[in-house]
XYZ file of C-alpha atoms in Angstrom:
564
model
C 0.000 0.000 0.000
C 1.692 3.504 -1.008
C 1.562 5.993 1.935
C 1.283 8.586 -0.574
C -2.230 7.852 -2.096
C -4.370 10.446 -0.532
C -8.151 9.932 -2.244
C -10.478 6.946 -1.684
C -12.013 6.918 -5.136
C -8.602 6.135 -6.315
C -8.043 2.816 -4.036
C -9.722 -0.292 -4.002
C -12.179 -1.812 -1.232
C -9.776 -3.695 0.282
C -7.126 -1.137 0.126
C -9.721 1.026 1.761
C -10.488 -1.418 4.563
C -6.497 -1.905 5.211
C -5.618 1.824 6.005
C -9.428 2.851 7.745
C -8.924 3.904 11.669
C -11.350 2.334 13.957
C -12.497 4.778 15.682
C -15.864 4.924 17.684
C -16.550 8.518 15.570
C -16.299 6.701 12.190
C -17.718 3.370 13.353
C -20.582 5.872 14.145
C -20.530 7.437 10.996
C -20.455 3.952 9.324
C -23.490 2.646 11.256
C -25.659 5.682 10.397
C -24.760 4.480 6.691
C -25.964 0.926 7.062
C -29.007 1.677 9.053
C -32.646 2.748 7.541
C -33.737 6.521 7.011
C -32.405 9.275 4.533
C -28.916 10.702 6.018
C -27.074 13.377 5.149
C -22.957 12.926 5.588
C -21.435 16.111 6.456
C -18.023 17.033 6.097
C -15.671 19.833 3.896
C -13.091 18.054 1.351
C -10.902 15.891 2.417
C -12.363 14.402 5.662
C -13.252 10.593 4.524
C -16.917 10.995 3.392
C -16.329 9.233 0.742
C -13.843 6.880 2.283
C -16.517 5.760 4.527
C -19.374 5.508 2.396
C -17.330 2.795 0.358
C -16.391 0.695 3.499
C -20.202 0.961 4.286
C -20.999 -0.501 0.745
C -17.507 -3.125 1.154
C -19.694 -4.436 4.510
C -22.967 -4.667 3.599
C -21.398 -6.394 -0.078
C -20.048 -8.545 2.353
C -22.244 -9.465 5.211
C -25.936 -10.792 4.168
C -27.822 -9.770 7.297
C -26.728 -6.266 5.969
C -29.073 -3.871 3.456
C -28.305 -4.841 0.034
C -25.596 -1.399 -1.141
C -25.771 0.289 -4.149
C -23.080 2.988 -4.572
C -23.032 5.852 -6.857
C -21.171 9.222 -7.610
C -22.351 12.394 -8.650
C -18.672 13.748 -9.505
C -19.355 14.227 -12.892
C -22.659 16.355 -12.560
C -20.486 19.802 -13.837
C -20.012 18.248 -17.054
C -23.908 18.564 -17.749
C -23.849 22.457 -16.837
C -23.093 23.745 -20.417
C -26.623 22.022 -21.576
C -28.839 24.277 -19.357
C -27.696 27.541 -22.286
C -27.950 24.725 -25.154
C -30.909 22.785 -23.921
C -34.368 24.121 -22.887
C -34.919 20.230 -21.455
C -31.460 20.223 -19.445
C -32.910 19.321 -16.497
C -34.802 16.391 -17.362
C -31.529 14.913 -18.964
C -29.848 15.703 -15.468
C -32.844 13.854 -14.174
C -32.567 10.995 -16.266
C -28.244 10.807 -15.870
C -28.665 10.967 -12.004
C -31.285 7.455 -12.066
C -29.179 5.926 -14.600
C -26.403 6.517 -12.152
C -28.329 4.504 -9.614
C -29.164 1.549 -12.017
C -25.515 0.892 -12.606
C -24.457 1.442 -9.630
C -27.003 -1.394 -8.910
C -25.500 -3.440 -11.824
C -21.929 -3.131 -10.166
C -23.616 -4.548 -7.265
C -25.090 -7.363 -8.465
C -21.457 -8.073 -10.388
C -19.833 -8.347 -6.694
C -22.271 -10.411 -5.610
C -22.101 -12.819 -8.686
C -26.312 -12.123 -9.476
C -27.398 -11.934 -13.202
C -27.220 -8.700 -13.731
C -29.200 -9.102 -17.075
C -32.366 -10.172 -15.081
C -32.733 -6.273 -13.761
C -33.409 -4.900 -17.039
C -34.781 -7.494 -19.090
C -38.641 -6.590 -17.661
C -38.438 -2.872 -18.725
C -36.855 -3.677 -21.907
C -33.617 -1.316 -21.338
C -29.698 -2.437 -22.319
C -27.142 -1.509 -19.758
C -24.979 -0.675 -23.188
C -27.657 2.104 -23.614
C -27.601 3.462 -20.342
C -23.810 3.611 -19.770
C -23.873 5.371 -23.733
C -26.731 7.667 -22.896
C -24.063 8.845 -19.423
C -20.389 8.819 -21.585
C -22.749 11.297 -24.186
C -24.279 13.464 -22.148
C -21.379 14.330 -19.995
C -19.892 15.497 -23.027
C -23.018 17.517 -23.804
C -23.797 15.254 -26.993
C -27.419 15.208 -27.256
C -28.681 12.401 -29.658
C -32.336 11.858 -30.904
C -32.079 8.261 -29.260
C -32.040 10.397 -25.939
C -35.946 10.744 -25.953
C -36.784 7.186 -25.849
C -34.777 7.079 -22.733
C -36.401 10.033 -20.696
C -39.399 9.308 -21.252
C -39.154 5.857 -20.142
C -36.604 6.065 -17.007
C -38.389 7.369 -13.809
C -38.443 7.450 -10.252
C -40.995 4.896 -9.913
C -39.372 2.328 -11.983
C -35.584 2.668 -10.742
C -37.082 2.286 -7.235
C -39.411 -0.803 -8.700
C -36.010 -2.356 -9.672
C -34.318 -1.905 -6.015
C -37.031 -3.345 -4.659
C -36.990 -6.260 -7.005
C -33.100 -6.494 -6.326
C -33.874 -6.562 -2.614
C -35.744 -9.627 -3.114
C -33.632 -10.806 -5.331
C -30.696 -10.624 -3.619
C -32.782 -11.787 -0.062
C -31.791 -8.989 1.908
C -34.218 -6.559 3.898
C -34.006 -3.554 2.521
C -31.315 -1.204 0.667
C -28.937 1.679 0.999
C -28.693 4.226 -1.453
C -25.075 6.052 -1.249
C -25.006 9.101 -3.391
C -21.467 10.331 -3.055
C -20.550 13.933 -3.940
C -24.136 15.136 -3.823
C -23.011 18.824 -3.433
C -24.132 20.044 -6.259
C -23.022 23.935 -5.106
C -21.905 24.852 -8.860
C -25.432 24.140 -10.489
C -28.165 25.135 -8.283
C -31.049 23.755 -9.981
C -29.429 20.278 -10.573
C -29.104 20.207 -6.465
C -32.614 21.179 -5.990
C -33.722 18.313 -9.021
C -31.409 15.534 -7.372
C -32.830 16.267 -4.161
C -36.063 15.985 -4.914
C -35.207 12.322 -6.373
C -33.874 11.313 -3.020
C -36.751 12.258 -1.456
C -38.998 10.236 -3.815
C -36.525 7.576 -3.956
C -37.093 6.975 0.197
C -39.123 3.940 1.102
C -39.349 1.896 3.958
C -37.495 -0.441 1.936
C -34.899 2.096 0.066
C -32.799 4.036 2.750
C -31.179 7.054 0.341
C -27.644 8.521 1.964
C -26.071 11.521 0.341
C -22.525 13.534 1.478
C -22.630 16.954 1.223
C -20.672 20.124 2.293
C -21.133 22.105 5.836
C -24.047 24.657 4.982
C -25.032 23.022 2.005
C -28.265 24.888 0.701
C -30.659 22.054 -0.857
C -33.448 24.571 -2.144
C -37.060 24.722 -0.954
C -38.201 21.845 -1.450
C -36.120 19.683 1.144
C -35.504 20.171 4.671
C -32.506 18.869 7.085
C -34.132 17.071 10.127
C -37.358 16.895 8.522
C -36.248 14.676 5.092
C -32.988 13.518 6.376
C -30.715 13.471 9.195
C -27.326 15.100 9.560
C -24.990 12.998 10.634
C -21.002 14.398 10.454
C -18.049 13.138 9.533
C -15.905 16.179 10.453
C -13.838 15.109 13.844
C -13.598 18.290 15.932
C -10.082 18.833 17.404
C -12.334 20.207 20.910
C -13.317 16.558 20.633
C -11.717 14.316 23.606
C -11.080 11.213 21.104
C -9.884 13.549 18.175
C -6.266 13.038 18.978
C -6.555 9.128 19.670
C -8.425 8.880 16.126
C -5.177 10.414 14.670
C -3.200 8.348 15.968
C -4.623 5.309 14.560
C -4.647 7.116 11.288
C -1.179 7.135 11.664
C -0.337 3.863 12.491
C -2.698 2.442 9.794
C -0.682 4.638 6.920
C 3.161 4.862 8.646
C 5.208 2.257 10.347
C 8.158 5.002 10.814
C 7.817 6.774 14.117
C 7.761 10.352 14.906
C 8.143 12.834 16.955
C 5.383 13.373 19.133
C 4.867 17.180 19.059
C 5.729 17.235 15.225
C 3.018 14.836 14.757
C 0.324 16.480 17.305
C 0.786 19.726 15.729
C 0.156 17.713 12.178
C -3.037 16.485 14.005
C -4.392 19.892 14.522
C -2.606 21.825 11.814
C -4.875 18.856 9.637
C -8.045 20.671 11.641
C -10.026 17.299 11.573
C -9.299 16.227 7.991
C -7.148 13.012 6.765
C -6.260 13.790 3.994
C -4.612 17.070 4.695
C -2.843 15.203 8.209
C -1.115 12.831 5.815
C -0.157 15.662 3.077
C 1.173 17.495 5.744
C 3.240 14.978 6.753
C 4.595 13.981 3.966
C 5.769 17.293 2.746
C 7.436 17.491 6.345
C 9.359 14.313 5.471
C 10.012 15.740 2.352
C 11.394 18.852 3.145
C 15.185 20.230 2.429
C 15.377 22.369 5.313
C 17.915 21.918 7.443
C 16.012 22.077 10.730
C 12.925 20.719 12.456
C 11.300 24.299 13.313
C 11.993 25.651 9.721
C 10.913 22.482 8.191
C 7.399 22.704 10.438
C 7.415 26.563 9.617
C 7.504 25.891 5.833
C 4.498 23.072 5.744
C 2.484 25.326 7.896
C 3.431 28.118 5.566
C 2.725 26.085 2.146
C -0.485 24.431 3.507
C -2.336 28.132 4.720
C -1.685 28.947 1.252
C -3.283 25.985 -0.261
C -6.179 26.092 1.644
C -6.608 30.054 1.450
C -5.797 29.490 -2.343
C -8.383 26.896 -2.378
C -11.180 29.219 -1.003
C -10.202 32.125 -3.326
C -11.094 29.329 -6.374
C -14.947 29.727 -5.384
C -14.870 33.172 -7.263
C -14.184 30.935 -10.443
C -16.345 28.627 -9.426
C -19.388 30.848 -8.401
C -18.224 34.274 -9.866
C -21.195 35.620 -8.959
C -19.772 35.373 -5.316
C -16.485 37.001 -5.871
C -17.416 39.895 -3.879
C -18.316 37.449 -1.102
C -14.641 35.634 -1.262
C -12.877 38.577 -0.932
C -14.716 40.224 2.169
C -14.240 36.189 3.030
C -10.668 36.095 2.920
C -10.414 39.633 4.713
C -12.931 38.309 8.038
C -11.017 35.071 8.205
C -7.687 36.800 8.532
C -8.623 39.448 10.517
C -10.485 36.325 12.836
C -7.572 34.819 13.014
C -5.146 37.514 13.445
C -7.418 38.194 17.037
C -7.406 34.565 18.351
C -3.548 34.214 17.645
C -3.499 37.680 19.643
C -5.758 36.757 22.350
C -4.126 32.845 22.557
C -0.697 34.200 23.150
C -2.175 36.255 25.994
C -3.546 33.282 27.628
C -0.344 31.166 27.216
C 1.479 33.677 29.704
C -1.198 32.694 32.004
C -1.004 28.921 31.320
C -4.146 28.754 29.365
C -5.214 28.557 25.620
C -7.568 30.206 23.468
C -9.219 29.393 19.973
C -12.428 29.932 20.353
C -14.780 32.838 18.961
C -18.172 33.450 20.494
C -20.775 35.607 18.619
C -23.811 36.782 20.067
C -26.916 35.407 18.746
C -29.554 38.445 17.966
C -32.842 38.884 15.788
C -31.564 41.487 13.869
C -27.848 41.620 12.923
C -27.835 44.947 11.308
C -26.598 46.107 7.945
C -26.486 43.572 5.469
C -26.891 40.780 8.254
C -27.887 38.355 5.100
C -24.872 39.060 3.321
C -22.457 38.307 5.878
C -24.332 35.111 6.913
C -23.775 34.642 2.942
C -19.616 34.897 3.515
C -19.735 32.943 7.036
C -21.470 30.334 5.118
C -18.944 30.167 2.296
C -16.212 30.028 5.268
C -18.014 26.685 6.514
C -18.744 25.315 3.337
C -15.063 25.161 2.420
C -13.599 24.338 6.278
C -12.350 27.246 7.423
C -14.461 27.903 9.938
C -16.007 25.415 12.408
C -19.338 25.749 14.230
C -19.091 24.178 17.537
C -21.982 23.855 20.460
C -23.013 27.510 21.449
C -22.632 28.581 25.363
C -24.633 31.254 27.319
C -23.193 33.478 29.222
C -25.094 36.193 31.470
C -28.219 37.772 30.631
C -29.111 41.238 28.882
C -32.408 42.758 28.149
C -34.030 40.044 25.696
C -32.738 37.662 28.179
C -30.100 35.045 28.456
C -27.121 35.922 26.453
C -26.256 32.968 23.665
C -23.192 33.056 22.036
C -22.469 30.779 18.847
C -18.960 28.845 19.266
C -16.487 28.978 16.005
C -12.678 27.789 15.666
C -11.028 29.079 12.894
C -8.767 26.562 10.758
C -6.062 25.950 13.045
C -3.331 25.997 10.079
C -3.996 29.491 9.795
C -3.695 29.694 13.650
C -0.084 28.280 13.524
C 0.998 30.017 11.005
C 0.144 33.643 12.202
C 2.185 32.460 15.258
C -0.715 32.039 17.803
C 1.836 29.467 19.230
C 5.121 30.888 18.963
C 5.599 32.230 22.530
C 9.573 32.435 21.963
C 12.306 33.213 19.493
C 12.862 28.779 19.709
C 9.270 28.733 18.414
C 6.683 25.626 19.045
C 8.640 22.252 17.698
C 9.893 21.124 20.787
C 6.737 22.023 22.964
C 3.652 22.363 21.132
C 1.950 18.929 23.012
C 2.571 21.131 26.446
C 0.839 24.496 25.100
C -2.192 22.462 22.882
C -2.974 20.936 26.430
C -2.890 23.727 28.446
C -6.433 24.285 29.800
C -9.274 26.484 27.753
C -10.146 29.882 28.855
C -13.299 29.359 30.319
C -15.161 32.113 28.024
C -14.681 32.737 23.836
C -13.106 35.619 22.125
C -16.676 37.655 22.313
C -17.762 39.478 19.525
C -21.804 40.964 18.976
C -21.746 40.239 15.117
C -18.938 39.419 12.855
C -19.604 43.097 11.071
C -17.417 43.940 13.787
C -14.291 42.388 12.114
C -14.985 44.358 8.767
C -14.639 47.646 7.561
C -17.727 49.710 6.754
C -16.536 49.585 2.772
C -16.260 45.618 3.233
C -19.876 45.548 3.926
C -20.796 47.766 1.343
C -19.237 45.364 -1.533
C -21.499 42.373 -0.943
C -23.354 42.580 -3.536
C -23.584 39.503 -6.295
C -21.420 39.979 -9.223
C -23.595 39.286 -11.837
C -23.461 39.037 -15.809
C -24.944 41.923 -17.457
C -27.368 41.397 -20.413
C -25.083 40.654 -23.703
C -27.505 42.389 -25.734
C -28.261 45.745 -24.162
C -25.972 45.478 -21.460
C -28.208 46.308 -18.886
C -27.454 44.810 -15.188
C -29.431 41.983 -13.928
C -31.077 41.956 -10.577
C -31.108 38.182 -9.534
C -29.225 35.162 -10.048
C -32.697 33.465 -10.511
C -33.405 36.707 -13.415
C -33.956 34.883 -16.871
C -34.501 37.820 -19.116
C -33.133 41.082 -19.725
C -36.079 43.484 -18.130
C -34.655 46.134 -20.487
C -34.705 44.514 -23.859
C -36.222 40.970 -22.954
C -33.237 39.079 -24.176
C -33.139 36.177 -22.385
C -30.228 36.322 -19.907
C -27.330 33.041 -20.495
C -25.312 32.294 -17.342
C -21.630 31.760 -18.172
C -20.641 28.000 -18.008
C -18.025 27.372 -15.010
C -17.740 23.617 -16.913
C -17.025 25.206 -20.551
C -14.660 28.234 -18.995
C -12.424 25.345 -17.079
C -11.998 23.050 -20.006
C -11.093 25.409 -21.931
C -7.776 26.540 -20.437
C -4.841 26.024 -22.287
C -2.524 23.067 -21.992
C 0.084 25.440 -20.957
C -1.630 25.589 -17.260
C -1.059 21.759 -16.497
C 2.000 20.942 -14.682
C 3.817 19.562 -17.452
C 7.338 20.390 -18.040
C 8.058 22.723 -20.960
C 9.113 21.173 -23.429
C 6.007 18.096 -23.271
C 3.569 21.641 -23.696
C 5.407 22.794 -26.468
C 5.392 18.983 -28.405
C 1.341 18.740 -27.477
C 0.776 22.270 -29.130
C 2.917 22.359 -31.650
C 2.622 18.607 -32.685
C -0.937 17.228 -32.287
C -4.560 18.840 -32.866
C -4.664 19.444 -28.608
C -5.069 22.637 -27.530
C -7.111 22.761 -24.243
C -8.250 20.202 -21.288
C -11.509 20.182 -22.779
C -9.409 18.490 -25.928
C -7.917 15.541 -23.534
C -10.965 15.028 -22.037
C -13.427 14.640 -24.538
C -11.228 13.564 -27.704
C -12.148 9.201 -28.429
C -8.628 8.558 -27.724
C -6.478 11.456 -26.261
C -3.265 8.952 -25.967
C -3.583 8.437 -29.851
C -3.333 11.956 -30.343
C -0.606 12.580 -27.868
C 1.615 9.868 -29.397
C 1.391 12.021 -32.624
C 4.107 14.044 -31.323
C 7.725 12.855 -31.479
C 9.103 11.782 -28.007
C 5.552 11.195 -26.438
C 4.863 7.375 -25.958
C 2.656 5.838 -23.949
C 3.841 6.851 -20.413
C 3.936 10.523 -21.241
C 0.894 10.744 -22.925
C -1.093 8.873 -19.931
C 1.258 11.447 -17.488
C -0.806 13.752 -19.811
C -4.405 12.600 -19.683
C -4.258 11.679 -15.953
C -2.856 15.803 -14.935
C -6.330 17.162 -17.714
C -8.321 14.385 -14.907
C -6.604 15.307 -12.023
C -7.238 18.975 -12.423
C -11.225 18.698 -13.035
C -11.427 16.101 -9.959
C -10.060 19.111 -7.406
C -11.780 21.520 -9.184
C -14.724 19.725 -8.561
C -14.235 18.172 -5.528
């Protein structure tokens, strides 16, 4: 097993099952998976939502008394965004992609479990050759007249007719559904359509699970609690298990020891997610400095700019939030730059601090819904954590409630909120992290309080204007031009990612110049949808089949963390 794969989608079950920590957080998470009702996993990148939802499916493949698992992934849903400007029936072929989805994850099912796998289809007359043709063509936005047949004839009611057929076949009691990557944040209207599937898909034989970001927004039509529960899968580091859990993370991926305050500062620079604990320690082992402070000072350093970098991406993403990412970027910092401020205060005194309290109130003041807007992009993306609020005295309306956050302690240790000396933190940091908590939070009344009166004033949605009259548009949900009547066309996040050049893919030099110079590929969007990229690649002298896969798997690798 190589220590340095870091994604679940990219390791087999059993690899899975060699390197998961037992934990009783994740066996939690695990058994909310295999048992009845709709559940929502919770949890930013990186934290194992998809990790677990796969050793879920591995046990119930696996043990009979256990719901019969069907396992699908939504990863691919940006590649249907450029229909909803070229298709006035987009969403019914979203519709119709998202059950086929379902069927064959079903089919991969029933090939684990050695069932005819013809025997599902054969009473609705459909081909599993269709289906997986109708999903390959309309991810690359190649609408065929064949197409119809199939929407009109794939529905809710007969993909959950088939699991429930399956369940009997397979004699089991009932089934999970595990929709992975069922954040559908870039397309609004596909989340809102594959939500209401999931609701029609639950049965009291068909248990639907989904994993979604922090402050995911499913639309109006489905309600947290009320249509599923929320169950997390993001380990808090004020948790008393979280360092034990990362520990046995450790062991399951290194056999190498190391030093223990090295390795608990990994554990909390990671702020609760695996995959960023082992890429931080990696890069540590990696490093050329020459000692251990600098080397810790320059992982800390390179992984606050990932992750900042990372949040700064959701203007490309959703550029009609780019207002939003910047005041973002500007409350974080300036949240951050207090609790390192206020932590080093309490370390004189032998205590710690990384805790921010705001004051719940019914009216927030100016542009209250715009900041929630920014605090919500801060959660959705990990940098800040919600934790259980705490009251503290009364005031006129009564008892005082303040909501608990912790910033992303990454950018706590690298602003220095535990450097008390010019030796800095390598040699004590398990000492200061255990130091008891200040009893109360930084206190704040709102988070307005953090931003400047011209940071409030920007938050306003940066919106296309029309492309005929060029008249601004009031909404996001605006479809014509209230000016001219043109009808209003979003630009297509999919279409403007694929088509950057091959010169932005970490390639060396002279492998760019060959591609453009030598073959017909210009852009990702030419690797990812040309019927054989590696043909095309070889075209050029000096690329065989090594480099040109090198090639194909960078275009992949760069649409999987954008999307992810």
């Amino acid at each position: 097993m190589e220590e340095f794969e870091y994604r679940a989608d990219h390791m087999t079950l059993d690899e899975l099952e060699q390197i998961t920590a037992e934990s009783q957080f994740y066996s939690g998470v695990i058994k909310k998976l295999l048992s009845r009702g709709s559940k929502l996993v919770v949890g930013p990148r990186g934290v194992g939502k998809t990790h677990h939802m796969r050793i879920a499916y591995k046990q119930a493949l696996t043990t009979k008394s256990k719901p019969l698992p069907i396992y699908m992934t939504l990863s691919k849903y940006l590649r249907l965004e450029p229909l909803k400007n070229s298709s006035s029936i987009a969403i019914q072929y979203f519709h119709c992609w998202a059950l086929c989805k379902v069927l064959l994850g079903l089919k991969e099912t029933f090939e684990h479990l050695e069932q005819d796998v013809e025997s599902i289809l054969t009473p609705f007359e459909l081909k599993w050759e269709d289906l997986s043709l109708f999903c390959e063509q309309i991810e690359k936005q190649q609408v065929r007249d064949w197409h119809n047949a199939l929407l009109d004839k794939i529905s809710v009611r007969m993909v959950s007719n088939i699991i429930d057929d399956a369940i009997l076949t397979c004699n089991r009691k009932h089934a999970i559904l595990l929709c992975d990557d069922a954040a559908l944040v870039l397309t609004k209207d596909y989340m809102i359509e594959f939500f209401d599937i999931f609701r029609a898909l639950k049965s009291a034989k068909i248990s639907p699970k989904a994993s979604v970001y922090p402050n995911t927004e499913f639309g109006p039509r489905f309600h947290v609690g009320q249509d599923a529960e929320s169950v997390p899968c993001w380990p808090s580091i004020a948790d008393d298990e979280y360092v034990k859990l990362f520990d046995e993370i450790y062991s399951k991926r290194y056999s190498a020891e190391m030093k223990e305050d090295i390795k608990k500062c990994f554990m909390y620079a990671s702020f609760g997610v695996p995959r960023a604990f082992i890429n931080l320690i990696n890069q540590f082992q990696n490093s050329s400095k020459t000692t251990v402070q600098s080397k810790l000072n320059s992982v800390i350093a390179e992984q606050a700019e990932i992750i900042m970098k990372e949040f700064k991406t959701l203007s490309t993403k959703q550029p009609q939030y780019k207002n939003y990412v910047a005041v973002g970027q500007k409350l974080i910092n300036k949240i951050v730059a207090d609790i390192s401020a206020a932590n080093k205060k309490s370390i004189i005194d032998q205590k710690q601090q990384f805790f921010l309290g705001v004051l719940q109130q019914d009216d927030y003041g100016k542009k209250a819904k715009d900041i929630l807007l920014v605090i919500r992009l801060l959660e959705e993306t990990g940098l800040l954590v919600r934790v259980n609020p705490v009251k503290h005295g009364k005031n006129s309306s009564g008892t005082r409630i303040y909501d608990r956050f912790i910033p992303h302690f990454t950018l706590l240790l690298n602003d220095g909120a535990y450097q008390v000396s010019k030796a800095g933190y390598a040699s004590h940091f398990t000492e200061l992290i255990t130091l008891p908590k200040e009893k109360h939070p930084l206190r704040k009344n709102n988070f307005a309080e953090f931003l400047t009166d011209g940071d409030i004033d920007s938050l306003s949605l940066n919106l296309p204007s029309c492309s005929n009259c060029g008249s601004p548009r009031n909404t996001e949900e605006q479809r014509f031009c209230m000016f001219c009547g043109s009808e209003l066309l979003n630009k297509s996040t999919f279409e403007e990612l694929t088509s950057k050049k091959v010169d932005e893919l970490p390639l060396t030099n002279w492998l760019k110049t060959k591609i453009t110079e030598e073959t017909r590929i210009e852009t990702i969007a030419d690797i990812l949808f040309e019927a054989n990229p590696a043909q095309e690649l070889r075209k050029a002298k000096g690329v065989g089949e090594k480099k040109a896969t090198r090639v194909i798997q960078e275009a992949t690798r760069v649409m999987e963390e954008f999307l992810s």
